[in-house]
C-alpha positions as a printed Julia matrix, in Angstrom:
130×3 Matrix{Float64}:
 -23.18  -62.76  52.01
 -19.88  -61.9   53.04
 -18.51  -58.3   53.09
 -16.35  -58.86  50.04
 -18.91  -59.93  47.76
 -21.28  -57.0   48.86
 -17.8   -54.36  47.82
 -17.42  -56.25  44.68
 -21.17  -55.92  43.53
 -21.06  -52.19  44.59
 -17.78  -51.82  42.61
 -19.56  -53.55  39.66
 -22.59  -51.21  40.03
 -20.31  -48.09  40.27
 -18.56  -48.99  37.13
 -22.02  -49.49  35.22
 -23.19  -46.38  36.74
 -20.19  -44.3   35.41
 -20.84  -45.25  32.06
 -24.15  -43.64  31.85
 -23.34  -40.53  33.72
 -22.11  -37.56  32.15
 -18.59  -36.44  32.34
 -18.54  -32.79  33.39
 -14.74  -32.56  33.09
 -14.83  -33.0   29.21
 -17.28  -30.03  29.13
 -14.97  -28.07  31.42
 -11.98  -28.76  29.33
 -13.6   -28.0   25.98
 -14.94  -24.61  27.52
 -11.49  -23.64  28.68
 -10.12  -24.23  25.62
 -12.68  -22.11  23.85
 -11.77  -19.28  26.25
  -8.15  -19.52  25.52
  -8.74  -19.52  21.77
 -10.8   -16.32  22.04
  -8.67  -14.81  24.44
  -5.47  -15.48  21.88
  -7.54  -14.11  18.86
  -8.29  -11.02  20.87
  -4.63  -10.54  21.79
  -3.82  -10.73  18.09
  -6.31   -8.16  17.14
  -5.2    -5.87  19.78
  -1.62   -6.39  18.58
  -2.43   -5.56  15.19
  -4.35   -2.78  15.88
  -1.53   -1.22  18.24
   0.77   -2.06  15.49
  -1.3     0.26  12.83
  -1.24    3.0   15.47
   2.43    2.95  16.2
   2.98    3.05  12.46
   0.68    6.12  11.87
   2.53    7.73  14.57
   6.39    7.12  13.52
   5.68    8.6   10.05
   7.19    6.33   7.41
   9.65    7.73   4.76
   6.85    7.48   2.15
   4.87    9.73   3.66
   4.31   13.22   2.24
   1.97   16.01   2.81
   0.35   17.03  -0.36
   0.24   20.86  -0.73
  -3.12   22.39  -1.07
  -2.26   25.78  -2.47
   1.1    27.89  -2.83
   0.17   30.85  -0.37
   1.49   34.16  -1.15
   4.72   35.22   0.24
   3.35   37.25   2.88
   1.01   34.19   3.8
   3.85   32.04   3.95
   5.81   34.31   6.45
   2.76   34.19   8.64
   2.57   30.62   8.5
   6.45   29.95   9.2
   5.87   32.34  12.26
   2.96   30.38  13.5
   4.66   26.82  13.16
   7.72   28.0   14.66
   5.99   29.31  17.84
   4.03   25.86  18.31
   5.61   22.98  20.28
   7.02   20.34  18.07
   5.95   16.85  18.57
   8.34   14.65  20.54
   7.85   11.77  18.2
   9.08   14.13  15.25
  11.85   15.33  17.29
  13.11   11.75  17.84
  12.51   11.18  13.82
  14.51   14.22  12.82
  17.42   12.92  15.34
  17.11    9.36  14.11
  17.28   10.66  10.37
  20.18   12.87  11.17
  22.26   10.17  12.61
  21.61    8.24   9.49
  22.96   10.82   7.14
  19.85   12.45   5.49
  20.36   16.08   4.41
  18.8    18.64   6.03
  16.43   19.17   2.94
  15.27   15.44   2.63
  14.64   15.79   6.65
  12.54   18.72   6.08
  10.45   16.74   3.57
  10.0    13.76   5.54
   9.17   15.33   8.95
   7.12   18.07   7.62
   9.11   20.52   9.6
  10.91   24.02   8.53
  14.44   24.18   7.82
  14.79   26.43  10.73
  12.96   24.04  12.84
  15.07   20.99  11.89
  18.09   23.07  12.4
  16.81   24.16  15.83
  16.03   20.5   16.99
  19.53   19.13  15.79
  21.17   22.25  17.62
  19.47   21.69  20.73
  19.72   17.89  20.66
  15.84   17.47  21.15
  15.69   19.49  24.26
  13.41   22.41  23.96
């Protein structure tokens, strides 16, 4: 037998054997595709949760605090003194400034931000600086 005949026989045997052997590249492709789909779904879930948290932090205009009880005047003064001494959250400060830029009156800003009129005026006078 000649060398060319031997090479042809080896080639034919290799081609026939390739039909019966499993193709691992297809399995690998499928695994990578499943992994990318899982990654995409997890990223979308994280984005949705992050958006929900952002919406909770940035109080929407429809947000209103329900009053529990009307405090008597002495209690009301004590509450106002306590709240005026506490530092105001920076997000609320930015919200007050943005609402003022949009032209909302002070009373409306007080309702939307749940701050007292004095606190809102203080924020606006100081420009958001403590």
